[in-house]
PDB file of C-alpha atoms in Angstrom:
ATOM      1  CA  MET A   1      -0.038  -0.038   0.161  1.00 33.00           C
ATOM      2  CA  THR A   2       0.765   3.755  -1.138  1.00 36.00           C
ATOM      3  CA  GLU A   3       0.426   6.310   0.860  1.00 35.00           C
ATOM      4  CA  PRO A   4      -2.452   8.584  -0.741  1.00 35.00           C
ATOM      5  CA  ARG A   5      -0.993  11.961  -2.357  1.00 39.00           C
ATOM      6  CA  LYS A   6      -2.597  14.689  -1.440  1.00 39.00           C
ATOM      7  CA  ARG A   7      -3.043  17.385  -3.925  1.00 38.00           C
ATOM      8  CA  VAL A   8      -1.073  20.685  -3.476  1.00 38.00           C
ATOM      9  CA  ALA A   9      -2.818  24.260  -4.475  1.00 39.00           C
ATOM     10  CA  GLN A  10      -1.488  25.197  -7.782  1.00 43.00           C
ATOM     11  CA  GLY A  11      -0.296  28.450  -9.062  1.00 50.00           C
ATOM     12  CA  SER A  12       0.737  31.231  -7.291  1.00 63.00           C
ATOM     13  CA  SER A  13      -0.344  34.554  -5.760  1.00 73.00           C
ATOM     14  CA  TYR A  14       2.263  36.535  -7.219  1.00 81.00           C
ATOM     15  CA  ARG A  15       0.759  40.397  -8.719  1.00 88.00           C
ATOM     16  CA  GLN A  16      -2.220  38.386 -10.022  1.00 88.00           C
ATOM     17  CA  GLY A  17      -4.263  41.837 -10.125  1.00 92.00           C
ATOM     18  CA  VAL A  18      -5.846  43.020 -13.229  1.00 94.00           C
ATOM     19  CA  GLY A  19      -3.910  45.504 -13.602  1.00 95.00           C
ATOM     20  CA  TRP A  20      -0.716  43.317 -13.737  1.00 95.00           C
ATOM     21  CA  ARG A  21      -2.279  40.620 -15.828  1.00 94.00           C
ATOM     22  CA  ILE A  22      -3.287  43.366 -18.366  1.00 97.00           C
ATOM     23  CA  TYR A  23       0.907  44.130 -18.131  1.00 97.00           C
ATOM     24  CA  ASP A  24       2.286  41.259 -18.334  1.00 97.00           C
ATOM     25  CA  ARG A  25       0.263  40.458 -21.123  1.00 96.00           C
ATOM     26  CA  VAL A  26       1.051  43.440 -23.159  1.00 97.00           C
ATOM     27  CA  MET A  27       5.585  42.494 -22.230  1.00 97.00           C
ATOM     28  CA  HIS A  28       4.861  38.981 -23.140  1.00 97.00           C
ATOM     29  CA  ARG A  29       3.220  39.895 -26.687  1.00 97.00           C
ATOM     30  CA  ILE A  30       5.894  42.811 -27.381  1.00 97.00           C
ATOM     31  CA  ASP A  31       8.714  40.004 -26.195  1.00 97.00           C
ATOM     32  CA  LEU A  32       7.689  37.301 -28.720  1.00 96.00           C
ATOM     33  CA  LYS A  33       7.408  39.794 -31.590  1.00 96.00           C
ATOM     34  CA  ARG A  34      10.142  42.158 -31.344  1.00 95.00           C
ATOM     35  CA  GLY A  35      12.416  40.752 -28.431  1.00 95.00           C
ATOM     36  CA  TRP A  36      13.366  42.415 -25.529  1.00 95.00           C
ATOM     37  CA  TYR A  37      16.172  43.418 -26.232  1.00 96.00           C
ATOM     38  CA  ARG A  38      15.983  45.075 -29.660  1.00 96.00           C
ATOM     39  CA  VAL A  39      13.199  47.705 -28.060  1.00 96.00           C
ATOM     40  CA  PRO A  40      14.381  50.948 -26.585  1.00 96.00           C
ATOM     41  CA  GLN A  41      16.573  50.368 -23.602  1.00 96.00           C
ATOM     42  CA  ALA A  42      13.536  51.644 -20.438  1.00 96.00           C
ATOM     43  CA  LEU A  43      10.576  49.438 -22.218  1.00 97.00           C
ATOM     44  CA  GLY A  44      13.125  46.792 -22.494  1.00 97.00           C
ATOM     45  CA  LEU A  45      13.347  46.819 -18.638  1.00 97.00           C
ATOM     46  CA  LEU A  46       9.390  46.945 -18.712  1.00 97.00           C
ATOM     47  CA  VAL A  47       9.145  43.818 -20.684  1.00 97.00           C
ATOM     48  CA  LEU A  48      11.611  42.421 -18.596  1.00 97.00           C
ATOM     49  CA  ILE A  49       9.361  42.637 -15.403  1.00 97.00           C
ATOM     50  CA  GLY A  50       6.728  41.188 -17.063  1.00 97.00           C
ATOM     51  CA  LEU A  51       8.258  38.165 -18.037  1.00 96.00           C
ATOM     52  CA  ARG A  52       9.663  37.928 -14.545  1.00 93.00           C
ATOM     53  CA  ASN A  53       6.279  38.386 -12.830  1.00 93.00           C
ATOM     54  CA  ILE A  54       4.932  35.089 -15.005  1.00 92.00           C
ATOM     55  CA  MET A  55       7.894  33.308 -14.619  1.00 88.00           C
ATOM     56  CA  ARG A  56       7.391  33.682 -11.140  1.00 85.00           C
ATOM     57  CA  GLN A  57       3.349  33.024 -11.478  1.00 86.00           C
ATOM     58  CA  LYS A  58       3.465  30.014 -13.565  1.00 85.00           C
ATOM     59  CA  ASN A  59       7.743  28.253 -13.211  1.00 85.00           C
ATOM     60  CA  LEU A  60       8.534  28.897  -9.543  1.00 84.00           C
ATOM     61  CA  TYR A  61       6.644  26.964  -6.947  1.00 86.00           C
ATOM     62  CA  ASP A  62       7.569  27.882  -3.655  1.00 87.00           C
ATOM     63  CA  THR A  63       7.929  24.546  -1.619  1.00 91.00           C
ATOM     64  CA  THR A  64       8.697  26.878   1.631  1.00 87.00           C
ATOM     65  CA  ALA A  65       4.352  26.602   1.785  1.00 82.00           C
ATOM     66  CA  GLN A  66       4.417  23.602   3.154  1.00 87.00           C
ATOM     67  CA  PRO A  67       4.953  22.683   7.359  1.00 89.00           C
ATOM     68  CA  SER A  68       8.350  22.658   8.454  1.00 89.00           C
ATOM     69  CA  VAL A  69       9.984  21.860  11.854  1.00 92.00           C
ATOM     70  CA  GLY A  70      12.254  24.301  12.778  1.00 89.00           C
ATOM     71  CA  GLY A  71      15.261  25.826  10.342  1.00 89.00           C
ATOM     72  CA  ALA A  72      16.993  28.984   9.396  1.00 92.00           C
ATOM     73  CA  GLN A  73      15.450  32.046  10.212  1.00 94.00           C
ATOM     74  CA  PRO A  74      17.067  35.216   9.155  1.00 96.00           C
ATOM     75  CA  ALA A  75      18.770  37.488  11.722  1.00 96.00           C
ATOM     76  CA  PRO A  76      16.577  41.055  12.924  1.00 97.00           C
ATOM     77  CA  TYR A  77      16.678  43.717  10.294  1.00 97.00           C
ATOM     78  CA  SER A  78      19.309  45.800   9.867  1.00 96.00           C
ATOM     79  CA  PRO A  79      20.044  48.666   7.551  1.00 97.00           C
ATOM     80  CA  ARG A  80      22.985  47.566   6.388  1.00 96.00           C
ATOM     81  CA  VAL A  81      21.073  44.984   4.280  1.00 96.00           C
ATOM     82  CA  LEU A  82      20.656  47.382   2.477  1.00 96.00           C
ATOM     83  CA  THR A  83      24.286  48.089   1.067  1.00 95.00           C
ATOM     84  CA  GLU A  84      26.026  44.795   2.124  1.00 95.00           C
ATOM     85  CA  ARG A  85      25.917  41.591   1.208  1.00 94.00           C
ATOM     86  CA  THR A  86      25.094  39.013   4.496  1.00 96.00           C
ATOM     87  CA  ALA A  87      26.637  36.585   4.828  1.00 96.00           C
ATOM     88  CA  ASP A  88      23.979  33.566   5.057  1.00 96.00           C
ATOM     89  CA  GLY A  89      22.202  34.989   1.625  1.00 97.00           C
ATOM     90  CA  SER A  90      19.334  36.669   3.950  1.00 97.00           C
ATOM     91  CA  TRP A  91      18.243  39.776   3.053  1.00 97.00           C
ATOM     92  CA  ASN A  92      18.775  39.692  -0.311  1.00 95.00           C
ATOM     93  CA  ASN A  93      14.652  40.368  -0.699  1.00 93.00           C
ATOM     94  CA  LEU A  94      13.376  42.725   1.965  1.00 94.00           C
ATOM     95  CA  GLN A  95       9.413  41.517   2.159  1.00 91.00           C
ATOM     96  CA  ASN A  96      10.364  37.859   2.263  1.00 92.00           C
ATOM     97  CA  PRO A  97      13.802  37.903   4.117  1.00 96.00           C
ATOM     98  CA  ALA A  98      14.270  33.749   4.598  1.00 95.00           C
ATOM     99  CA  MET A  99      14.029  33.740   0.821  1.00 92.00           C
ATOM    100  CA  GLY A 100      17.646  31.866  -0.771  1.00 94.00           C
ATOM    101  CA  MET A 101      19.503  32.063   2.502  1.00 96.00           C
ATOM    102  CA  ALA A 102      21.631  28.927   3.370  1.00 96.00           C
ATOM    103  CA  ASN A 103      19.958  25.847   4.640  1.00 96.00           C
ATOM    104  CA  THR A 104      16.655  26.402   3.675  1.00 96.00           C
ATOM    105  CA  ARG A 105      14.793  25.115   0.883  1.00 95.00           C
ATOM    106  CA  PHE A 106      15.087  24.235  -2.744  1.00 94.00           C
ATOM    107  CA  GLY A 107      11.917  25.729  -5.083  1.00 91.00           C
ATOM    108  CA  ARG A 108      10.900  23.649  -8.034  1.00 90.00           C
ATOM    109  CA  ASN A 109      10.590  24.665 -11.753  1.00 89.00           C
ATOM    110  CA  VAL A 110       7.168  22.165 -11.884  1.00 86.00           C
ATOM    111  CA  PRO A 111       4.086  21.877  -9.765  1.00 87.00           C
ATOM    112  CA  ILE A 112       4.991  20.574  -6.975  1.00 88.00           C
ATOM    113  CA  GLU A 113       2.106  17.623  -6.500  1.00 88.00           C
ATOM    114  CA  GLU A 114       4.210  16.671  -9.338  1.00 90.00           C
ATOM    115  CA  THR A 115       7.589  16.104  -7.479  1.00 91.00           C
ATOM    116  CA  TRP A 116       6.451  12.685  -6.409  1.00 92.00           C
ATOM    117  CA  PRO A 117       9.926  10.563  -6.824  1.00 90.00           C
ATOM    118  CA  ASP A 118       9.186   7.412  -8.494  1.00 89.00           C
ATOM    119  CA  GLY A 119       9.615   4.556  -7.061  1.00 86.00           C
ATOM    120  CA  PRO A 120      13.026   2.083  -7.505  1.00 82.00           C
ATOM    121  CA  GLU A 121      11.642   0.087  -9.890  1.00 82.00           C
ATOM    122  CA  LYS A 122      11.001   3.035 -11.989  1.00 88.00           C
ATOM    123  CA  ILE A 123      14.246   4.654 -10.994  1.00 87.00           C
ATOM    124  CA  LEU A 124      16.423   1.865 -11.963  1.00 88.00           C
ATOM    125  CA  GLU A 125      14.703   1.086 -15.341  1.00 89.00           C
ATOM    126  CA  PRO A 126      16.970   1.478 -17.827  1.00 90.00           C
ATOM    127  CA  ASN A 127      19.906   1.461 -15.781  1.00 90.00           C
ATOM    128  CA  PRO A 128      21.485   4.905 -15.031  1.00 91.00           C
ATOM    129  CA  ARG A 129      24.346   3.842 -15.866  1.00 93.00           C
ATOM    130  CA  GLU A 130      23.419   1.780 -19.018  1.00 93.00           C
ATOM    131  CA  ILE A 131      22.527   5.820 -20.214  1.00 94.00           C
ATOM    132  CA  SER A 132      25.613   7.370 -18.751  1.00 93.00           C
ATOM    133  CA  ARG A 133      27.532   4.856 -20.952  1.00 94.00           C
ATOM    134  CA  ARG A 134      25.310   5.407 -23.731  1.00 93.00           C
ATOM    135  CA  LEU A 135      25.430   9.128 -23.943  1.00 93.00           C
ATOM    136  CA  MET A 136      28.534  10.375 -22.271  1.00 91.00           C
ATOM    137  CA  THR A 137      31.445   7.088 -23.961  1.00 91.00           C
ATOM    138  CA  ARG A 138      33.547   8.727 -25.866  1.00 89.00           C
ATOM    139  CA  ASP A 139      35.410   5.840 -28.691  1.00 88.00           C
ATOM    140  CA  ALA A 140      37.656   9.493 -30.552  1.00 91.00           C
ATOM    141  CA  LEU A 141      38.544  12.868 -29.440  1.00 87.00           C
ATOM    142  CA  ILE A 142      35.903  15.094 -30.089  1.00 84.00           C
ATOM    143  CA  PRO A 143      37.429  19.060 -29.698  1.00 84.00           C
ATOM    144  CA  ALA A 144      36.074  21.475 -28.576  1.00 82.00           C
ATOM    145  CA  THR A 145      36.408  24.528 -30.597  1.00 85.00           C
ATOM    146  CA  ALA A 146      34.360  26.770 -29.064  1.00 85.00           C
ATOM    147  CA  GLY A 147      36.250  27.041 -25.436  1.00 85.00           C
ATOM    148  CA  ASN A 148      38.654  24.868 -23.047  1.00 86.00           C
ATOM    149  CA  ALA A 149      39.331  23.428 -20.007  1.00 85.00           C
ATOM    150  CA  LEU A 150      38.601  27.017 -18.187  1.00 91.00           C
ATOM    151  CA  ILE A 151      34.669  26.302 -18.739  1.00 92.00           C
ATOM    152  CA  ALA A 152      34.318  23.346 -16.385  1.00 90.00           C
ATOM    153  CA  ALA A 153      36.563  25.398 -14.240  1.00 93.00           C
ATOM    154  CA  TRP A 154      33.912  28.305 -13.934  1.00 95.00           C
ATOM    155  CA  LEU A 155      31.223  26.048 -14.075  1.00 94.00           C
ATOM    156  CA  GLN A 156      32.059  24.075 -11.101  1.00 92.00           C
ATOM    157  CA  PHE A 157      33.122  27.468  -9.621  1.00 94.00           C
ATOM    158  CA  MET A 158      29.958  28.900  -9.994  1.00 95.00           C
ATOM    159  CA  ILE A 159      28.085  25.831  -8.682  1.00 93.00           C
ATOM    160  CA  ARG A 160      29.974  26.166  -5.319  1.00 92.00           C
ATOM    161  CA  ASP A 161      27.962  29.806  -5.280  1.00 95.00           C
ATOM    162  CA  TRP A 162      24.848  28.282  -6.072  1.00 94.00           C
ATOM    163  CA  PHE A 163      23.694  25.392  -4.599  1.00 92.00           C
ATOM    164  CA  LYS A 164      24.466  21.847  -2.519  1.00 92.00           C
ATOM    165  CA  HIS A 165      22.848  19.226  -1.092  1.00 92.00           C
ATOM    166  CA  GLY A 166      25.089  18.345   1.914  1.00 89.00           C
ATOM    167  CA  ARG A 167      26.814  15.648   2.920  1.00 87.00           C
ATOM    168  CA  SER A 168      24.805  12.645   2.310  1.00 90.00           C
ATOM    169  CA  PRO A 169      23.849   9.448   4.143  1.00 92.00           C
ATOM    170  CA  THR A 170      25.523   6.402   4.026  1.00 91.00           C
ATOM    171  CA  ASP A 171      23.060   3.692   4.631  1.00 91.00           C
ATOM    172  CA  ASN A 172      20.444   2.579   2.061  1.00 91.00           C
ATOM    173  CA  PRO A 173      21.981   3.915  -0.868  1.00 94.00           C
ATOM    174  CA  TRP A 174      21.258   2.812  -4.700  1.00 92.00           C
ATOM    175  CA  ILE A 175      23.289   0.654  -5.216  1.00 92.00           C
ATOM    176  CA  LEU A 176      23.465   0.003 -10.063  1.00 91.00           C
ATOM    177  CA  PRO A 177      24.423  -3.434 -11.528  1.00 87.00           C
ATOM    178  CA  ARG A 178      26.839  -3.993 -14.027  1.00 89.00           C
ATOM    179  CA  ALA A 179      26.758  -4.605 -17.141  1.00 89.00           C
ATOM    180  CA  ALA A 180      29.245  -7.669 -18.429  1.00 90.00           C
ATOM    181  CA  ASP A 181      31.191  -5.294 -19.988  1.00 91.00           C
ATOM    182  CA  ASP A 182      31.354  -2.729 -17.949  1.00 92.00           C
ATOM    183  CA  PRO A 183      34.562  -1.220 -17.145  1.00 91.00           C
ATOM    184  CA  TRP A 184      33.808  -0.752 -13.724  1.00 92.00           C
ATOM    185  CA  PRO A 185      35.918  -2.062 -11.259  1.00 91.00           C
ATOM    186  CA  ASP A 186      33.485  -3.166  -8.590  1.00 89.00           C
ATOM    187  CA  PRO A 187      30.569  -5.905  -8.910  1.00 86.00           C
ATOM    188  CA  ASN A 188      28.299  -3.066  -8.074  1.00 86.00           C
ATOM    189  CA  ILE A 189      28.063   0.203  -8.131  1.00 92.00           C
ATOM    190  CA  THR A 190      26.873   2.395  -5.273  1.00 93.00           C
ATOM    191  CA  ILE A 191      25.537   5.649  -5.273  1.00 92.00           C
ATOM    192  CA  LEU A 192      24.289   8.057  -2.242  1.00 93.00           C
ATOM    193  CA  ARG A 193      21.050   9.486  -1.553  1.00 92.00           C
ATOM    194  CA  SER A 194      20.403  13.055  -1.808  1.00 92.00           C
ATOM    195  CA  PRO A 195      20.214  13.547   1.967  1.00 94.00           C
ATOM    196  CA  SER A 196      16.209  14.610   3.078  1.00 92.00           C
ATOM    197  CA  ASP A 197      14.963  17.557   4.558  1.00 95.00           C
ATOM    198  CA  PRO A 198      16.081  17.733   8.234  1.00 93.00           C
ATOM    199  CA  THR A 199      13.037  20.859   8.718  1.00 94.00           C
ATOM    200  CA  ALA A 200      10.079  18.321   6.730  1.00 93.00           C
ATOM    201  CA  ALA A 201       7.271  18.358   9.011  1.00 91.00           C
ATOM    202  CA  PRO A 202       7.215  14.121  10.333  1.00 89.00           C
ATOM    203  CA  HIS A 203       4.085  11.904   8.523  1.00 87.00           C
ATOM    204  CA  SER A 204       3.664  14.761   6.354  1.00 86.00           C
ATOM    205  CA  THR A 205       1.630  13.872   3.343  1.00 88.00           C
ATOM    206  CA  LEU A 206       3.231  15.985   0.930  1.00 89.00           C
ATOM    207  CA  PRO A 207       5.991  15.521  -1.809  1.00 92.00           C
ATOM    208  CA  PRO A 208       9.361  16.014  -0.226  1.00 93.00           C
ATOM    209  CA  THR A 209      11.586  18.525  -0.101  1.00 94.00           C
ATOM    210  CA  HIS A 210      15.314  19.237  -0.290  1.00 94.00           C
ATOM    211  CA  THR A 211      17.577  22.181   1.594  1.00 96.00           C
ATOM    212  CA  ASN A 212      20.397  23.969   0.063  1.00 96.00           C
ATOM    213  CA  ILE A 213      23.029  24.274   2.488  1.00 94.00           C
ATOM    214  CA  LEU A 214      24.328  27.227   0.566  1.00 95.00           C
ATOM    215  CA  THR A 215      23.347  30.521  -0.410  1.00 96.00           C
ATOM    216  CA  HIS A 216      21.085  30.562  -3.371  1.00 95.00           C
ATOM    217  CA  TRP A 217      21.960  33.728  -4.838  1.00 95.00           C
ATOM    218  CA  TRP A 218      25.258  34.365  -7.459  1.00 94.00           C
ATOM    219  CA  ASP A 219      26.857  36.362  -4.189  1.00 95.00           C
ATOM    220  CA  GLY A 220      30.256  34.861  -4.184  1.00 94.00           C
ATOM    221  CA  SER A 221      29.800  32.617  -0.986  1.00 94.00           C
ATOM    222  CA  GLN A 222      32.208  30.014  -2.585  1.00 92.00           C
ATOM    223  CA  LEU A 223      34.760  32.974  -2.284  1.00 92.00           C
ATOM    224  CA  TYR A 224      32.826  34.618   1.444  1.00 94.00           C
ATOM    225  CA  GLY A 225      31.477  32.166   2.950  1.00 91.00           C
ATOM    226  CA  GLY A 226      28.181  31.297   3.711  1.00 92.00           C
ATOM    227  CA  SER A 227      28.125  31.876   7.137  1.00 93.00           C
ATOM    228  CA  LEU A 228      29.664  34.318   9.823  1.00 94.00           C
ATOM    229  CA  ALA A 229      31.485  31.690  11.383  1.00 92.00           C
ATOM    230  CA  GLU A 230      32.987  30.517   8.158  1.00 91.00           C
ATOM    231  CA  GLN A 231      33.249  34.432   6.831  1.00 94.00           C
ATOM    232  CA  ASP A 232      35.005  35.276  10.352  1.00 94.00           C
ATOM    233  CA  MET A 233      37.841  32.288   8.940  1.00 91.00           C
ATOM    234  CA  LEU A 234      38.575  33.839   5.482  1.00 93.00           C
ATOM    235  CA  ARG A 235      38.973  36.975   6.836  1.00 96.00           C
ATOM    236  CA  SER A 236      42.330  38.430   7.704  1.00 96.00           C
ATOM    237  CA  HIS A 237      40.550  41.258   9.023  1.00 97.00           C
ATOM    238  CA  SER A 238      42.922  43.899   8.291  1.00 97.00           C
ATOM    239  CA  GLY A 239      42.792  45.961   5.485  1.00 97.00           C
ATOM    240  CA  GLY A 240      39.071  44.527   4.517  1.00 98.00           C
ATOM    241  CA  LYS A 241      41.294  41.789   2.906  1.00 98.00           C
ATOM    242  CA  LEU A 242      41.265  37.914   2.457  1.00 97.00           C
ATOM    243  CA  THR A 243      43.321  35.681   4.651  1.00 96.00           C
ATOM    244  CA  ILE A 244      46.172  34.388   1.969  1.00 95.00           C
ATOM    245  CA  GLU A 245      48.411  31.730   2.782  1.00 91.00           C
ATOM    246  CA  ASP A 246      51.372  30.656   0.754  1.00 89.00           C
ATOM    247  CA  GLY A 247      49.130  32.529  -2.041  1.00 88.00           C
ATOM    248  CA  LEU A 248      46.021  30.498  -1.363  1.00 88.00           C
ATOM    249  CA  GLN A 249      43.063  30.950   0.716  1.00 87.00           C
ATOM    250  CA  PRO A 250      43.506  28.790   4.323  1.00 85.00           C
ATOM    251  CA  TYR A 251      40.823  25.843   3.931  1.00 83.00           C
ATOM    252  CA  PRO A 252      38.775  24.763   7.322  1.00 81.00           C
ATOM    253  CA  THR A 253      40.377  21.747   9.470  1.00 81.00           C
ATOM    254  CA  ASP A 254      36.908  20.293   9.614  1.00 82.00           C
ATOM    255  CA  PRO A 255      37.259  16.936   7.021  1.00 81.00           C
ATOM    256  CA  ALA A 256      33.597  18.309   6.556  1.00 75.00           C
ATOM    257  CA  HIS A 257      34.260  21.854   5.994  1.00 76.00           C
ATOM    258  CA  ASN A 258      36.979  21.950   3.744  1.00 82.00           C
ATOM    259  CA  PRO A 259      36.548  21.845   0.133  1.00 79.00           C
ATOM    260  CA  THR A 260      39.593  19.731  -1.217  1.00 83.00           C
ATOM    261  CA  LEU A 261      37.944  16.749   0.678  1.00 83.00           C
ATOM    262  CA  ILE A 262      34.544  16.569  -1.197  1.00 79.00           C
ATOM    263  CA  PRO A 263      34.583  14.625  -4.254  1.00 78.00           C
ATOM    264  CA  GLY A 264      34.685  17.512  -7.911  1.00 81.00           C
ATOM    265  CA  PHE A 265      37.134  19.443  -6.359  1.00 87.00           C
ATOM    266  CA  TRP A 266      39.997  19.727  -8.618  1.00 89.00           C
ATOM    267  CA  LEU A 267      42.831  22.235  -9.868  1.00 91.00           C
ATOM    268  CA  GLY A 268      40.115  23.982 -11.753  1.00 93.00           C
ATOM    269  CA  VAL A 269      38.262  25.238  -8.944  1.00 91.00           C
ATOM    270  CA  ALA A 270      41.365  26.163  -6.692  1.00 91.00           C
ATOM    271  CA  MET A 271      42.673  28.249  -9.652  1.00 94.00           C
ATOM    272  CA  LEU A 272      39.653  30.378  -9.821  1.00 95.00           C
ATOM    273  CA  GLN A 273      38.973  30.391  -6.102  1.00 92.00           C
ATOM    274  CA  THR A 274      42.627  31.683  -5.653  1.00 94.00           C
ATOM    275  CA  VAL A 275      42.277  34.174  -8.577  1.00 96.00           C
ATOM    276  CA  PHE A 276      39.197  36.122  -7.207  1.00 96.00           C
ATOM    277  CA  ALA A 277      40.452  35.524  -3.817  1.00 96.00           C
ATOM    278  CA  LEU A 278      43.861  37.476  -4.642  1.00 97.00           C
ATOM    279  CA  GLU A 279      41.648  40.647  -7.131  1.00 97.00           C
ATOM    280  CA  HIS A 280      39.517  41.298  -3.819  1.00 97.00           C
ATOM    281  CA  ASN A 281      42.405  41.702  -1.586  1.00 98.00           C
ATOM    282  CA  ALA A 282      43.879  43.597  -4.878  1.00 98.00           C
ATOM    283  CA  ILE A 283      40.547  46.076  -5.143  1.00 98.00           C
ATOM    284  CA  CYS A 284      41.337  46.563  -1.194  1.00 98.00           C
ATOM    285  CA  ASP A 285      44.628  48.341  -1.573  1.00 98.00           C
ATOM    286  CA  ARG A 286      43.233  50.275  -4.636  1.00 98.00           C
ATOM    287  CA  LEU A 287      40.117  51.944  -2.180  1.00 98.00           C
ATOM    288  CA  ALA A 288      42.190  52.019   0.720  1.00 98.00           C
ATOM    289  CA  ALA A 289      44.901  54.141  -1.149  1.00 98.00           C
ATOM    290  CA  ALA A 290      41.913  56.348  -2.153  1.00 98.00           C
ATOM    291  CA  TYR A 291      39.854  56.374   1.548  1.00 98.00           C
ATOM    292  CA  PRO A 292      42.584  56.605   3.877  1.00 97.00           C
ATOM    293  CA  ASN A 293      39.955  56.562   6.487  1.00 97.00           C
ATOM    294  CA  TRP A 294      38.106  53.390   5.575  1.00 98.00           C
ATOM    295  CA  ASP A 295      38.593  51.073   8.247  1.00 98.00           C
ATOM    296  CA  ASP A 296      38.777  47.033   8.001  1.00 98.00           C
ATOM    297  CA  GLU A 297      35.195  46.612   8.041  1.00 97.00           C
ATOM    298  CA  THR A 298      34.364  49.426   5.534  1.00 97.00           C
ATOM    299  CA  LEU A 299      36.774  47.858   3.272  1.00 98.00           C
ATOM    300  CA  PHE A 300      36.019  44.717   3.014  1.00 98.00           C
ATOM    301  CA  GLN A 301      31.966  45.245   2.990  1.00 96.00           C
TER     302      GLN A 301
END
């Protein structure tokens, strides 16, 4: 027997008044006919507002509306949030200060009621390893004529700014059987599952949710940290600069937070991490020369 699935309310109440609906419809038509980037700048910005409205109404589904227990809470409002990045990503939206902060839920791009996971028999049929081998196996070098290895480094550097599920549980992993001709060294392929949402209400009849332990924003959290504790460890507390030791940023001693011990870390990520940390410090030097009265905190922010 499977648990009955409760229907989840559809749609969004975001800017659904008559005036906004008319506005969005007109802007959408302008975009379809001309394109927002081909019209005068002022009109283009108005078109983008309409397109964003439509996206939030029809393509972004809020999982925070589902019941939760505990969870991350933003610090009280401070005027500093108007001009400074918060370490945990809170207060980017003044009406919803918890939106996108670290350790809050991932949103969805499809209606929430459609996000029930498939059962094991459907997830493993066909075998994901077979799909991977058919799509990704290369028998010959295919030159990348439009890019180079920096693209891979940049994408992984950005991913470390945007999202991370957290450490996967080691119990009850997915076990993928290995085909006879598969060069994988072990008889079975073990894939750890994504961690569950620690804030999910017990015995919920709603689809499962997951949390992002990083800030959801494009805010440099892979450089400046996702909490005040991380940020404090990375800062030199002198001249607004980040700490550089032997040409590199220091790494946390805790293995759970040391990025070099997390799968996927490689030289390309370390290179970009170092480049941007040094760039931050170079900008601090320029600002300190231009504004000698600025203290460490002002220069850092």
